[in-house]
mmCIF file of C-alpha atoms in Angstrom:
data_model
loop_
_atom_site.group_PDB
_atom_site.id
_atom_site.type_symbol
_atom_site.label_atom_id
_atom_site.label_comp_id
_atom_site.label_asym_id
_atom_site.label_seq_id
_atom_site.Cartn_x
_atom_site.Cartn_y
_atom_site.Cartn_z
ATOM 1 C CA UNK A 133 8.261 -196.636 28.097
ATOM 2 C CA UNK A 134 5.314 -196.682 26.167
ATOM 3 C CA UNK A 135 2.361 -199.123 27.207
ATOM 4 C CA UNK A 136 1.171 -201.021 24.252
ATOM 5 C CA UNK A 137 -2.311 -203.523 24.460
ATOM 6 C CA UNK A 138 -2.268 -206.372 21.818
ATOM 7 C CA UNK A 139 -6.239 -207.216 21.559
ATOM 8 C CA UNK A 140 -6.971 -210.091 19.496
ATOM 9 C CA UNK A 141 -9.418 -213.575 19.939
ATOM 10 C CA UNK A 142 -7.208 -216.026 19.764
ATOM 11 C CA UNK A 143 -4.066 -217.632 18.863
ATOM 12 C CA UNK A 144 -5.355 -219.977 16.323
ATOM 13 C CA UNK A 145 -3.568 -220.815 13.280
ATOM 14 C CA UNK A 146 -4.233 -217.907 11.010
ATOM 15 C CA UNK A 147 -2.801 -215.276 9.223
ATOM 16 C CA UNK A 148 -3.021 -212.409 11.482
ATOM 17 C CA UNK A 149 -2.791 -214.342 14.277
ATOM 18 C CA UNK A 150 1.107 -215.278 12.866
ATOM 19 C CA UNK A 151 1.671 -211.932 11.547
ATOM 20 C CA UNK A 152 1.336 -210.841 15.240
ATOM 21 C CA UNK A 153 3.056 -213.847 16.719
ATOM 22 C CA UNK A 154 6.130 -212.393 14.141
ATOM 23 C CA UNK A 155 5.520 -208.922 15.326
ATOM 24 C CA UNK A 156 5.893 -209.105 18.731
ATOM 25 C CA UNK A 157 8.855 -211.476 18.792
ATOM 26 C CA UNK A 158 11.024 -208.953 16.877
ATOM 27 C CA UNK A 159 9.713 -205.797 18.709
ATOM 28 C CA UNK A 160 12.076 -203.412 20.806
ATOM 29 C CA UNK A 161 11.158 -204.041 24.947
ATOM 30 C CA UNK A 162 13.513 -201.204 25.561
ATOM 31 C CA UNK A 163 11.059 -198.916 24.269
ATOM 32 C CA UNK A 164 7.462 -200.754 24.927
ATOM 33 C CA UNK A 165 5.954 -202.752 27.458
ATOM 34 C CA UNK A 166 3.272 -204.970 26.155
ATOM 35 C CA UNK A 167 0.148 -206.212 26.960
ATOM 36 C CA UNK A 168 -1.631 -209.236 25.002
ATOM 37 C CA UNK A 169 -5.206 -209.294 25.590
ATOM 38 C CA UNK A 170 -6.559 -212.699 24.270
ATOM 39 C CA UNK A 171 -10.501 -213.361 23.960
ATOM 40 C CA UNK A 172 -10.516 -216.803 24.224
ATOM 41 C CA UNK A 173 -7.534 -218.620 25.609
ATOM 42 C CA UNK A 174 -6.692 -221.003 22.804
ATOM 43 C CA UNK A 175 -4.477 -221.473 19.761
ATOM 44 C CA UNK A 176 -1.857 -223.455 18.642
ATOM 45 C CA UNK A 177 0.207 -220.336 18.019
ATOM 46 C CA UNK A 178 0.920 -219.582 22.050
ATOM 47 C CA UNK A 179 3.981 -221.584 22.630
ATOM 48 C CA UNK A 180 5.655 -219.300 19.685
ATOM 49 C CA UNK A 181 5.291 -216.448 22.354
ATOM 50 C CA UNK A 182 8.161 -215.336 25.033
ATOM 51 C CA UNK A 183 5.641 -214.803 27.613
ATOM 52 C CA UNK A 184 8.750 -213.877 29.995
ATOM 53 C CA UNK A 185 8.320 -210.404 27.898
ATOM 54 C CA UNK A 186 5.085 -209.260 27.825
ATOM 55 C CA UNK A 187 2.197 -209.273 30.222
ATOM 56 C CA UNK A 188 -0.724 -211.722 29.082
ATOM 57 C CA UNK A 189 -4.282 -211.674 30.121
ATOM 58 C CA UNK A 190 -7.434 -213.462 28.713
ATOM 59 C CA UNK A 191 -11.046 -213.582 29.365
ATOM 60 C CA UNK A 192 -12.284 -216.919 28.457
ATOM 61 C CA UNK A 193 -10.026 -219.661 29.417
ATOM 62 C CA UNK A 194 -10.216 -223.398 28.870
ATOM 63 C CA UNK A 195 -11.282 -225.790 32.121
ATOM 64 C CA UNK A 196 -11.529 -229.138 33.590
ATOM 65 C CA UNK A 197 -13.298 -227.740 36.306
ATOM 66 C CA UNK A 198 -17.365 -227.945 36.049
ATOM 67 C CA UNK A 199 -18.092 -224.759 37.579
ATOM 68 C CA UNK A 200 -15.190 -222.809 35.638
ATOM 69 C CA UNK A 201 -16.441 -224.938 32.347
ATOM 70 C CA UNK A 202 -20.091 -223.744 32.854
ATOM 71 C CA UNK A 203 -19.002 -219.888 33.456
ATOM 72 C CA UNK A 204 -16.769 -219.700 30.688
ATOM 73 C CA UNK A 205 -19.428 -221.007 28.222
ATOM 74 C CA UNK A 206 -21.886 -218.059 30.051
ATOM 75 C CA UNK A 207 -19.185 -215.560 29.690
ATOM 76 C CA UNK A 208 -18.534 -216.428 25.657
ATOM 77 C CA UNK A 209 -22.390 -216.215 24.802
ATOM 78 C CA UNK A 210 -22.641 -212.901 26.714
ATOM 79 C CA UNK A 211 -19.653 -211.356 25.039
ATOM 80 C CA UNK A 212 -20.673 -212.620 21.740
ATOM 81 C CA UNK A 213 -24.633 -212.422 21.497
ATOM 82 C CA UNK A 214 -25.570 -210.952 24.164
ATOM 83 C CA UNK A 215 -24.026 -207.969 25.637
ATOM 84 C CA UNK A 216 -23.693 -204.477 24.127
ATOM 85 C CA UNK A 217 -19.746 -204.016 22.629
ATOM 86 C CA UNK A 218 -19.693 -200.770 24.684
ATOM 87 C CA UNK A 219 -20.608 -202.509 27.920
ATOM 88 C CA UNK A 220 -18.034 -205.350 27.047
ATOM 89 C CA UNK A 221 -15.466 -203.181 26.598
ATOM 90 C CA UNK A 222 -15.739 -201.602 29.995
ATOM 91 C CA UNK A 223 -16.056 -205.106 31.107
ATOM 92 C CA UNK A 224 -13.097 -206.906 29.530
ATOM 93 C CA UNK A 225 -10.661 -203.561 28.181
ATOM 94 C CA UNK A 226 -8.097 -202.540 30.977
ATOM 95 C CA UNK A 227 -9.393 -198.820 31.580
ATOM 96 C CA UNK A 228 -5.983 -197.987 32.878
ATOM 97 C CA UNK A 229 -2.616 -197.553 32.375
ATOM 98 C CA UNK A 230 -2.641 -198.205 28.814
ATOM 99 C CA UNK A 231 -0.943 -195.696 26.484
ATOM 100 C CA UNK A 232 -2.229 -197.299 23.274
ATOM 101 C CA UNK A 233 -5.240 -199.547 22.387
ATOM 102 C CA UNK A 234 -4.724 -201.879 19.138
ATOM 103 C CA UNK A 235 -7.335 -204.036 17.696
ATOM 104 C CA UNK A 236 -5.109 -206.256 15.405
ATOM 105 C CA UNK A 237 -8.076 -208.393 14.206
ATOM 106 C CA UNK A 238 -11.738 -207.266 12.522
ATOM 107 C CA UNK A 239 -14.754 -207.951 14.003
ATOM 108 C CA UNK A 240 -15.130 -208.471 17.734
ATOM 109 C CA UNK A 241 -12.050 -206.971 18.201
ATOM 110 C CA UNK A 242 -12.729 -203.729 16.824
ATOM 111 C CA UNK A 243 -16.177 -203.640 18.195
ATOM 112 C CA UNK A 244 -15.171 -203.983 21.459
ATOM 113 C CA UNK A 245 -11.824 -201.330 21.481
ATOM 114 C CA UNK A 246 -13.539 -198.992 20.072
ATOM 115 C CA UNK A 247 -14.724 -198.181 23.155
ATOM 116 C CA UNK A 248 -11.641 -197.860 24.903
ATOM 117 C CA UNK A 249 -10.861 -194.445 26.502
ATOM 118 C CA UNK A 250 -7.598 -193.239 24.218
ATOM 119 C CA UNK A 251 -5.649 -193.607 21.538
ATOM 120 C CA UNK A 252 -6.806 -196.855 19.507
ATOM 121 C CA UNK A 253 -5.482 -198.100 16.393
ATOM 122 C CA UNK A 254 -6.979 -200.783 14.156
ATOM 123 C CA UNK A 255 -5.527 -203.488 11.892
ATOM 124 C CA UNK A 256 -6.884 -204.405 8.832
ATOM 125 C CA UNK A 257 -5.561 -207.635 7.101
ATOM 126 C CA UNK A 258 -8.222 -207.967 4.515
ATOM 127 C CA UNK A 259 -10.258 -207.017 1.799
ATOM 128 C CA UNK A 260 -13.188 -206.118 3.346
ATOM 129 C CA UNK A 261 -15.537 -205.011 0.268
ATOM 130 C CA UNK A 262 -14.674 -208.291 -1.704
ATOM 131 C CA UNK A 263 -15.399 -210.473 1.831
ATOM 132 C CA UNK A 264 -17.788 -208.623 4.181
ATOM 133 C CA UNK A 265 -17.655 -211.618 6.824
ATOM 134 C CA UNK A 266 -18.105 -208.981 9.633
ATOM 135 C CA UNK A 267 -21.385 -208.203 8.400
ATOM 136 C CA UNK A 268 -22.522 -211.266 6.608
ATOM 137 C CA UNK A 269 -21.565 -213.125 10.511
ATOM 138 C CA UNK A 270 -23.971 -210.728 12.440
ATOM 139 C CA UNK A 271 -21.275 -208.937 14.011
ATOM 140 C CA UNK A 272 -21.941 -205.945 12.572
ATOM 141 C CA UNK A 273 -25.743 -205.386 11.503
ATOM 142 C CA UNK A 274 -24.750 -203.493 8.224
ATOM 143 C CA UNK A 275 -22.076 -200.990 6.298
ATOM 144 C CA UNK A 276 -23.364 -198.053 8.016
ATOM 145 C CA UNK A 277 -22.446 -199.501 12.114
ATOM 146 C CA UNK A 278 -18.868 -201.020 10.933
ATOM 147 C CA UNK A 279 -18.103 -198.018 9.582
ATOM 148 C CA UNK A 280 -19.009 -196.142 12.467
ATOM 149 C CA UNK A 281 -16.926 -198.353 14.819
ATOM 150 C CA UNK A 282 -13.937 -197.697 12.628
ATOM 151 C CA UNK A 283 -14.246 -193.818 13.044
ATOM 152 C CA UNK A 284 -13.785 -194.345 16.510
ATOM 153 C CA UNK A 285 -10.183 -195.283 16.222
ATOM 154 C CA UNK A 286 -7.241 -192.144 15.861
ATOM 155 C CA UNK A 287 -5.852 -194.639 13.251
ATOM 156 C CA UNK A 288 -6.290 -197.405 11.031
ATOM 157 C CA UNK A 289 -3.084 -199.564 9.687
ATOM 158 C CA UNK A 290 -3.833 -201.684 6.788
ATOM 159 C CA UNK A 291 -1.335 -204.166 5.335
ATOM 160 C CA UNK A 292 -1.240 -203.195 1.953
ATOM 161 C CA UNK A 293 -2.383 -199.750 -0.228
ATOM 162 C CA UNK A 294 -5.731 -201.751 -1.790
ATOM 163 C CA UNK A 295 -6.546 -202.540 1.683
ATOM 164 C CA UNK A 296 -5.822 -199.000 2.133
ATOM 165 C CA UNK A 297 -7.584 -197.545 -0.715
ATOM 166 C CA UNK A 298 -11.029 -199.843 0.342
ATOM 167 C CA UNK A 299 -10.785 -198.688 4.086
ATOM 168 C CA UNK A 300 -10.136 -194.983 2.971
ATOM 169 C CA UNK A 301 -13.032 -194.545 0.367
ATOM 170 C CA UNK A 302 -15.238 -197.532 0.920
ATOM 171 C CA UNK A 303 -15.256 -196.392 5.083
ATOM 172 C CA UNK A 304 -14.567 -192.709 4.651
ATOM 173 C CA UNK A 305 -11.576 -193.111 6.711
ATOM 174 C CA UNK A 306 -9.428 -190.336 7.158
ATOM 175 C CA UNK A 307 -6.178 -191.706 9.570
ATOM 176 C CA UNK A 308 -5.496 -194.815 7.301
ATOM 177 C CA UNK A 309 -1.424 -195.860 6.615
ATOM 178 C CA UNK A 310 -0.306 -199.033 5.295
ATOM 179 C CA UNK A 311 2.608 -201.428 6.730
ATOM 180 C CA UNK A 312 3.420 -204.391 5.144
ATOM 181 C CA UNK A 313 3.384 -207.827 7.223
ATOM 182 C CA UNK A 314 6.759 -208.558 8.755
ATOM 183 C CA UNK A 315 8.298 -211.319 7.345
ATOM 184 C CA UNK A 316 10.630 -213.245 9.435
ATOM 185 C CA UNK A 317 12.701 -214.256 6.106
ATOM 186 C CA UNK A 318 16.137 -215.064 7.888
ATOM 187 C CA UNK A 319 13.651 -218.368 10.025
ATOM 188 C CA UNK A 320 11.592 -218.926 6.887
ATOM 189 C CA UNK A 321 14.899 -220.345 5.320
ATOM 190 C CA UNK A 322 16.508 -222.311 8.423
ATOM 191 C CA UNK A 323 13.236 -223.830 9.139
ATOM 192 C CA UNK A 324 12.965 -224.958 5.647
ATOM 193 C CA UNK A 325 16.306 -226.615 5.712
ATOM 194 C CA UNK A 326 14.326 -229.042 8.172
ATOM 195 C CA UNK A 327 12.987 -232.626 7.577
ATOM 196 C CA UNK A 328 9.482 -233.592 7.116
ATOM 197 C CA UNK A 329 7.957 -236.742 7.215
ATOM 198 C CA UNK A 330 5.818 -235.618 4.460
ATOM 199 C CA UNK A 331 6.932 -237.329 1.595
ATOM 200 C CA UNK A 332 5.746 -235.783 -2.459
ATOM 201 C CA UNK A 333 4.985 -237.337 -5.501
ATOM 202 C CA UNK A 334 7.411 -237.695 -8.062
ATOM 203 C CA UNK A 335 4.682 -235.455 -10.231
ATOM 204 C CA UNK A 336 4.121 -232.172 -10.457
ATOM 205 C CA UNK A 337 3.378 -230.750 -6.946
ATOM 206 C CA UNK A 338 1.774 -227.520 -6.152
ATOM 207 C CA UNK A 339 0.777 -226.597 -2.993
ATOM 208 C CA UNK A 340 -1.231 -223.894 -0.977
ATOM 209 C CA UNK A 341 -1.733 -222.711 2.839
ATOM 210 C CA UNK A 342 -4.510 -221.582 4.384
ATOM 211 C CA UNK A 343 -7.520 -221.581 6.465
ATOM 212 C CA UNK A 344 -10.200 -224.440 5.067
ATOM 213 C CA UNK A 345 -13.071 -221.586 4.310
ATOM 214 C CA UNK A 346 -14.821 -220.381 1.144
ATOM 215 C CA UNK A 347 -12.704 -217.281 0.968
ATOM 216 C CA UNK A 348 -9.952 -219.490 -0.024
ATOM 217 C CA UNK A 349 -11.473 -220.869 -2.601
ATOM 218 C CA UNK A 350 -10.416 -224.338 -2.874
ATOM 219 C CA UNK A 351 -13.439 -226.080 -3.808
ATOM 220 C CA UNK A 352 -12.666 -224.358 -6.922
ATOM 221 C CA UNK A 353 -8.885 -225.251 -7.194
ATOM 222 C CA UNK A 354 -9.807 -228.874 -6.509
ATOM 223 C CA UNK A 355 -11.880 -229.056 -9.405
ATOM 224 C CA UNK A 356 -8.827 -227.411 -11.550
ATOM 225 C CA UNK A 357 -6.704 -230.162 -10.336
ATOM 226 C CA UNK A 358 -9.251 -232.951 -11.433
ATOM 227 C CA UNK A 359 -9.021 -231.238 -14.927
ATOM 228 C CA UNK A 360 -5.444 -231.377 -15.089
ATOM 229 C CA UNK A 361 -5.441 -235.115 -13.790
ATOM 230 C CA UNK A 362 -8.110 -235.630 -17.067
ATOM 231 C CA UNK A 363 -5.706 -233.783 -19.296
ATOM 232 C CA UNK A 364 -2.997 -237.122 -18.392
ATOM 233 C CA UNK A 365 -1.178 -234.624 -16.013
ATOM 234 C CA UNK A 366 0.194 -236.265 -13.280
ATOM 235 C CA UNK A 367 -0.110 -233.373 -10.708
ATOM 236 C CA UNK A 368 -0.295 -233.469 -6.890
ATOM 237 C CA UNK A 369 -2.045 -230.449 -4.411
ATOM 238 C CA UNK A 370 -1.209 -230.198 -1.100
ATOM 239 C CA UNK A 371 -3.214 -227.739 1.120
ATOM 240 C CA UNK A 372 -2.050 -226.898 4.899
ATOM 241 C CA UNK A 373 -4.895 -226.013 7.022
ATOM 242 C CA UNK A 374 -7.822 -226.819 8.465
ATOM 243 C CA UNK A 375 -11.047 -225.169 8.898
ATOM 244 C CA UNK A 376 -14.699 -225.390 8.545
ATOM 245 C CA UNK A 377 -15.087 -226.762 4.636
ATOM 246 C CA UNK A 378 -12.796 -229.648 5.662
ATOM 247 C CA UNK A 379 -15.862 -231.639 4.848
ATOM 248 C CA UNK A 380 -17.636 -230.431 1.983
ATOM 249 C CA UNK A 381 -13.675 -230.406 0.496
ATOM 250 C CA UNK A 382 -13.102 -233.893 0.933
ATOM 251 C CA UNK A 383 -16.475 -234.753 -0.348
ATOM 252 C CA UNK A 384 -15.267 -232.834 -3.796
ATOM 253 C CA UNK A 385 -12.475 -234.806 -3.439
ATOM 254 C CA UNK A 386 -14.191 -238.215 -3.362
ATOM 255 C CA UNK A 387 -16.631 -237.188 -5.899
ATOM 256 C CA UNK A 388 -14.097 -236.481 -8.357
ATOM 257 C CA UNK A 389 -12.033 -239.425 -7.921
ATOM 258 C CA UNK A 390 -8.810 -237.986 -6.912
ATOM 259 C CA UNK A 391 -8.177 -239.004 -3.629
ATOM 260 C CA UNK A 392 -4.865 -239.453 -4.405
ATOM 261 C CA UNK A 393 -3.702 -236.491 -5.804
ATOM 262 C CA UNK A 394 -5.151 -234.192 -3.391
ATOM 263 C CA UNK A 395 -3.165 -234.288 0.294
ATOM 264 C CA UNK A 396 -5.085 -231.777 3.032
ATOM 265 C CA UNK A 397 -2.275 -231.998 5.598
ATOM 266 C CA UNK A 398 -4.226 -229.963 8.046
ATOM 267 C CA UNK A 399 -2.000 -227.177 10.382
ATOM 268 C CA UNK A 400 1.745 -228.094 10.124
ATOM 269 C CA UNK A 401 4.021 -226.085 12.939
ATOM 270 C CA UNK A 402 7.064 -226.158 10.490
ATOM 271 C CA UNK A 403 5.106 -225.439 6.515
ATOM 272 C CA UNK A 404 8.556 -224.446 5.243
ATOM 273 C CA UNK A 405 9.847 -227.894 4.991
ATOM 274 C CA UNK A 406 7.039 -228.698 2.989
ATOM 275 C CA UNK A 407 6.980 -225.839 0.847
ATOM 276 C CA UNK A 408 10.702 -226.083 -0.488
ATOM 277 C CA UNK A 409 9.554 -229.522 -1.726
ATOM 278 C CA UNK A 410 7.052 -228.189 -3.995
ATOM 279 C CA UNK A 411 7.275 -226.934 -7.989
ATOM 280 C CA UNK A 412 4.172 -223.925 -7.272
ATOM 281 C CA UNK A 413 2.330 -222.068 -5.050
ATOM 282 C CA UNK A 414 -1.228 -221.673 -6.273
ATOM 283 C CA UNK A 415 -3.747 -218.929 -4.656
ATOM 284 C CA UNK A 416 -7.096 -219.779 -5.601
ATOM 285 C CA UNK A 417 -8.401 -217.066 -3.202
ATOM 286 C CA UNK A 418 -11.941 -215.044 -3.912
ATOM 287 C CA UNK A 419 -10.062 -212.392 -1.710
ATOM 288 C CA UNK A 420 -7.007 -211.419 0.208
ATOM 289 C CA UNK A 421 -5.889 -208.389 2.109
ATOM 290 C CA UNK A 422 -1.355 -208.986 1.627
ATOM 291 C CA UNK A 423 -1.651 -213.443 1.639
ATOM 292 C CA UNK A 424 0.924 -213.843 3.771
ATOM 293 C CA UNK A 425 2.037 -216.978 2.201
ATOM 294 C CA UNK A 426 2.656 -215.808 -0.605
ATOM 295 C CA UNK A 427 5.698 -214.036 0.385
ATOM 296 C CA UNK A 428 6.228 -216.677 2.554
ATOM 297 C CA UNK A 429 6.584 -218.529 -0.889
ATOM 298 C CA UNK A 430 8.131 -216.058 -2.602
ATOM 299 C CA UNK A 431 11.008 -215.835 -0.020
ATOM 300 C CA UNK A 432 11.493 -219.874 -0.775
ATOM 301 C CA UNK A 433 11.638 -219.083 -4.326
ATOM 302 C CA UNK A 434 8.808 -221.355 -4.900
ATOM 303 C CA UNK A 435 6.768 -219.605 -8.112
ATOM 304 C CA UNK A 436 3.192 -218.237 -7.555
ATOM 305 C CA UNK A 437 0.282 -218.415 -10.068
ATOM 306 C CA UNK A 438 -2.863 -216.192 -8.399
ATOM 307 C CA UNK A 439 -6.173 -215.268 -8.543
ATOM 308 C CA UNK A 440 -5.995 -211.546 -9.055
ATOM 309 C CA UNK A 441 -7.327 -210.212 -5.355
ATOM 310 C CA UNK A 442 -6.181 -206.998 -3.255
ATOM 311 C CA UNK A 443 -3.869 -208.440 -1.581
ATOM 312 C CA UNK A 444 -1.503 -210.494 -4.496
ATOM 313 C CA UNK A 445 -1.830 -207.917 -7.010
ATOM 314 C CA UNK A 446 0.369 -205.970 -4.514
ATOM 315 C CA UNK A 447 2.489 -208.730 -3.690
ATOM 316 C CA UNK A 448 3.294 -210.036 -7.455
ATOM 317 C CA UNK A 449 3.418 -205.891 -9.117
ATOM 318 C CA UNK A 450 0.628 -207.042 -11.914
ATOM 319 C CA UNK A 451 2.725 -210.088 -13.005
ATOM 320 C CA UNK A 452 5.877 -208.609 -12.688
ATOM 321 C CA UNK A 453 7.004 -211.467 -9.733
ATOM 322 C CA UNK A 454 4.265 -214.067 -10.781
ATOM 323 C CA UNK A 455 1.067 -214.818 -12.420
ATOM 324 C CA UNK A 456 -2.251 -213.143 -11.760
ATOM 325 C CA UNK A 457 -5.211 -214.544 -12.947
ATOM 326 C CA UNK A 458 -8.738 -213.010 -13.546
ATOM 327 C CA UNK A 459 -10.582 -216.365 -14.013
ATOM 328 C CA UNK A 460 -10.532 -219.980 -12.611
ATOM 329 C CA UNK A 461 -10.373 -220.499 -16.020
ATOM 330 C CA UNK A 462 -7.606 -218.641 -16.362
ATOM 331 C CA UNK A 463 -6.357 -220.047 -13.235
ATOM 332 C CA UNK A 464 -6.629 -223.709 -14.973
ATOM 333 C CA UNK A 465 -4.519 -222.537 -18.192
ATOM 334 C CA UNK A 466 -2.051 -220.809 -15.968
ATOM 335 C CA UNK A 467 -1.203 -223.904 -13.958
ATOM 336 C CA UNK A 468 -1.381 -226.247 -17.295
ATOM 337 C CA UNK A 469 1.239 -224.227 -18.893
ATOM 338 C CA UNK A 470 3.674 -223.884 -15.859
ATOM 339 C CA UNK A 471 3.140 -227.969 -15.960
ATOM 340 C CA UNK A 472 3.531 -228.034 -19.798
ATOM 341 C CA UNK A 473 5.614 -225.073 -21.010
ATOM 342 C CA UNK A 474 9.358 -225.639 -19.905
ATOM 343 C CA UNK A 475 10.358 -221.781 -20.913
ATOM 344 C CA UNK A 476 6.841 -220.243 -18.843
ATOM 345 C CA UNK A 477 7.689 -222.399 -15.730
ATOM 346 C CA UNK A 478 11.297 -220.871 -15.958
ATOM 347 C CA UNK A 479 10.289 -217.087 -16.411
ATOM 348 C CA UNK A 480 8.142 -217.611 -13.480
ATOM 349 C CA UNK A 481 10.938 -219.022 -11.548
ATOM 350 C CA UNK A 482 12.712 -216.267 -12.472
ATOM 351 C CA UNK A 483 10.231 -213.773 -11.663
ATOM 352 C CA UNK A 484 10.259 -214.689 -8.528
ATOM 353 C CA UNK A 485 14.473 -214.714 -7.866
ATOM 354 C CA UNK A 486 13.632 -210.691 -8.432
ATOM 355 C CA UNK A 487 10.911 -210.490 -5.307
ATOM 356 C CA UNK A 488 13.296 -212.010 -2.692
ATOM 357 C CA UNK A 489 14.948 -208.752 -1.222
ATOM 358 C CA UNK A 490 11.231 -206.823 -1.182
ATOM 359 C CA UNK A 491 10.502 -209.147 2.155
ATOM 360 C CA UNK A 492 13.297 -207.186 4.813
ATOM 361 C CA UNK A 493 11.538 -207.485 8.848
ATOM 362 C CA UNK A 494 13.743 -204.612 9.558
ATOM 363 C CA UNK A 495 11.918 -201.668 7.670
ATOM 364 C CA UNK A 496 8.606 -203.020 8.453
ATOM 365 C CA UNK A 497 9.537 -203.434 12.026
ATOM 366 C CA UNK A 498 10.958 -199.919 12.163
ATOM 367 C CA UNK A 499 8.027 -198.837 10.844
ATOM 368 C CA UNK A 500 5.633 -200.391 13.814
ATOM 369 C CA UNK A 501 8.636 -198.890 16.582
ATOM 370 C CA UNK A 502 7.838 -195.192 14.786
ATOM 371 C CA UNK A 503 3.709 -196.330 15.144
ATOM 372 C CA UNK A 504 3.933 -196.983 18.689
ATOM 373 C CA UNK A 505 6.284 -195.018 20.094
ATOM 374 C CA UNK A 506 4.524 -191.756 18.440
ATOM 375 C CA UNK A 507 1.627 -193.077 20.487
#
């Protein structure tokens, strides 16, 4: 058996964290044993784990306890400001009996393994010349030291070919293969059968999921929505997620006096429920690396209207399962005519009947067995 490490910071809400959450509850124990190395112990995402099957370890854990309280806060500002990533890595990486290292996040996470002693892989899950966040954070001090980290690894696995194509001329990369994001479609559809005790308007409802940052791009989409609402459309938006422009979005919100068309929702454990409710999925993204939820959507049959990024260009074949857009403004007439136009809202719907069978767990997970076991 082949001894796999998992190394990402948390089990928060996000996209990669659920992509892995999805990846190691379908993987093959016969062949692996697992180890998930988590950062810092948190994230709503944990219970979704069989813990019974792999061994879990983390470095900063949450206490009651003064002392432990004190030491954990020491331990997070030496890991993160203080500390060199090679030192941490000694520190916090098992040096031992590990077959292969995989850093399924960016940023601290690939710092830090690429120091480990063998065989380390890297995930990429986004777009990383359209959102530099591991440079414009600090955690990397420029192009030249990411890239550097990165050559360190014997592989790099991107989730889709733009990713790809950025990692492999943008980094210089050399060992870079794509695998799609497995898609659990078979519990996407049972959980959806659920109830919610969200109720939705008897309007037009679109909806979108994801993290409440400025990558997303919803203080743009809010705006789009106020436009439509001026136009005498009565249209709804609900957004799952939280994040850190919760505040500047409801303040767009209040200032353009549609508090009630707009519903943030913030994390929901079961968005499928939700989603099979609603009439669109709107990605208002600046960038993406495969949007997750968007085949999450796609797999609902809910239709998609996009901003034309990496990752949804992929996902909807240049229109051929959706609509891409290369403007807000574009974005705007998209939506109005799905609203509007009986005949465009129905070849989108039928756009995106065609997509369904793309999303099978079984290739992609096949495809991560031949990646680790080759390890």
């Amino acid at each position: 058996m082949k001894n796999i490490l998992f190394f990402i910071e948390s089990l928060s809400g996000g996209g990669a964290e659920k992509v892995l959450v999805t990846l190691l509850n379908h993987l093959d124990y016969s062949k692996h044993r697992i180890t998930l190395l988590i950062l810092v112990d948190t994230g709503i995402l944990k219970k979704k784990i069989d813990f019974s099957k792999i061994e879990y370890r983390t470095i900063i854990r949450q206490s009651s306890n003064p002392f432990l309280k004190f030491w954990y806060k020491i331990k997070y500002k030496l890991i993160y400001r203080y500390l060199p990533a090679k030192f941490v890595s000694k520190w916090i990486i098992p040096q031992k009996g590990i077959d292969t290292y995989i850093a399924f996040t960016e940023g601290y996470c690939t710092k830090i393994l690429a120091y480990a002693p063998k065989n380390k892989y890297a995930w990429v899950h986004i777009d990383l010349k359209a959102l530099p966040w591991t440079i414009n954070e600090g955690i990397y001090n420029n192009l030249q030291e990411e890239k550097i980290a990165y050559s360190k690894y014997d592989k790099v696995i991107c989730v889709s070919n733009s990713v790809k194509k950025i990692m492999t001329n943008e980094y210089e990369l050399e060992h870079v293969e794509t695998i799609y994001n497995p898609i659990d479609t078979h519990d996407i559809i049972e959980k959806s059968k659920k109830t919610t005790s969200i109720s939705v308007s008897n309007g037009f409802n679109l909806i979108s999921i994801g993290r409440l940052v400025p990558q997303k791009g919803y203080d743009l989409l809010i705006p789009i929505v106020s436009k439509l609402i001026k136009d005498g459309i009565n249209v709804h938006l609900y957004i799952l997620g939280t994040g850190i422009e919760q505040q500047n979005l409801e303040k767009i919100i209040s200032k353009e006096g549609i508090n009630n068309h707009i519903h943030l929702l913030g994390f929901q454990e079961n968005p499928y429920s939700i989603m099979e409710k609603m009439d669109l999925f709107v990605c208002s993204s600046r960038s993406e690396g495969y949007s997750l939820v968007i085949a999450e959507a796609l797999t609902l049959g809910i239709p998609v209207i996009s901003m034309n990024c990496s990752g949804p260009n992929e996902l909807l074949d240049n229109n051929k399962y959706g609509k891409l857009c290369y403007s807000y403004e574009e974005l705007y007439q998209s939506i109005k005519s799905a609203i509007t136009d009986k005949d465009y809202y129905q070849d989108l719907k039928e756009k995106t009947t065609k997509r369904k069978d793309f999303f099978d767990i079984n290739t992609t997970m096949q495809q991560i067995d031949n990646l680790l076991s080759e390890s």
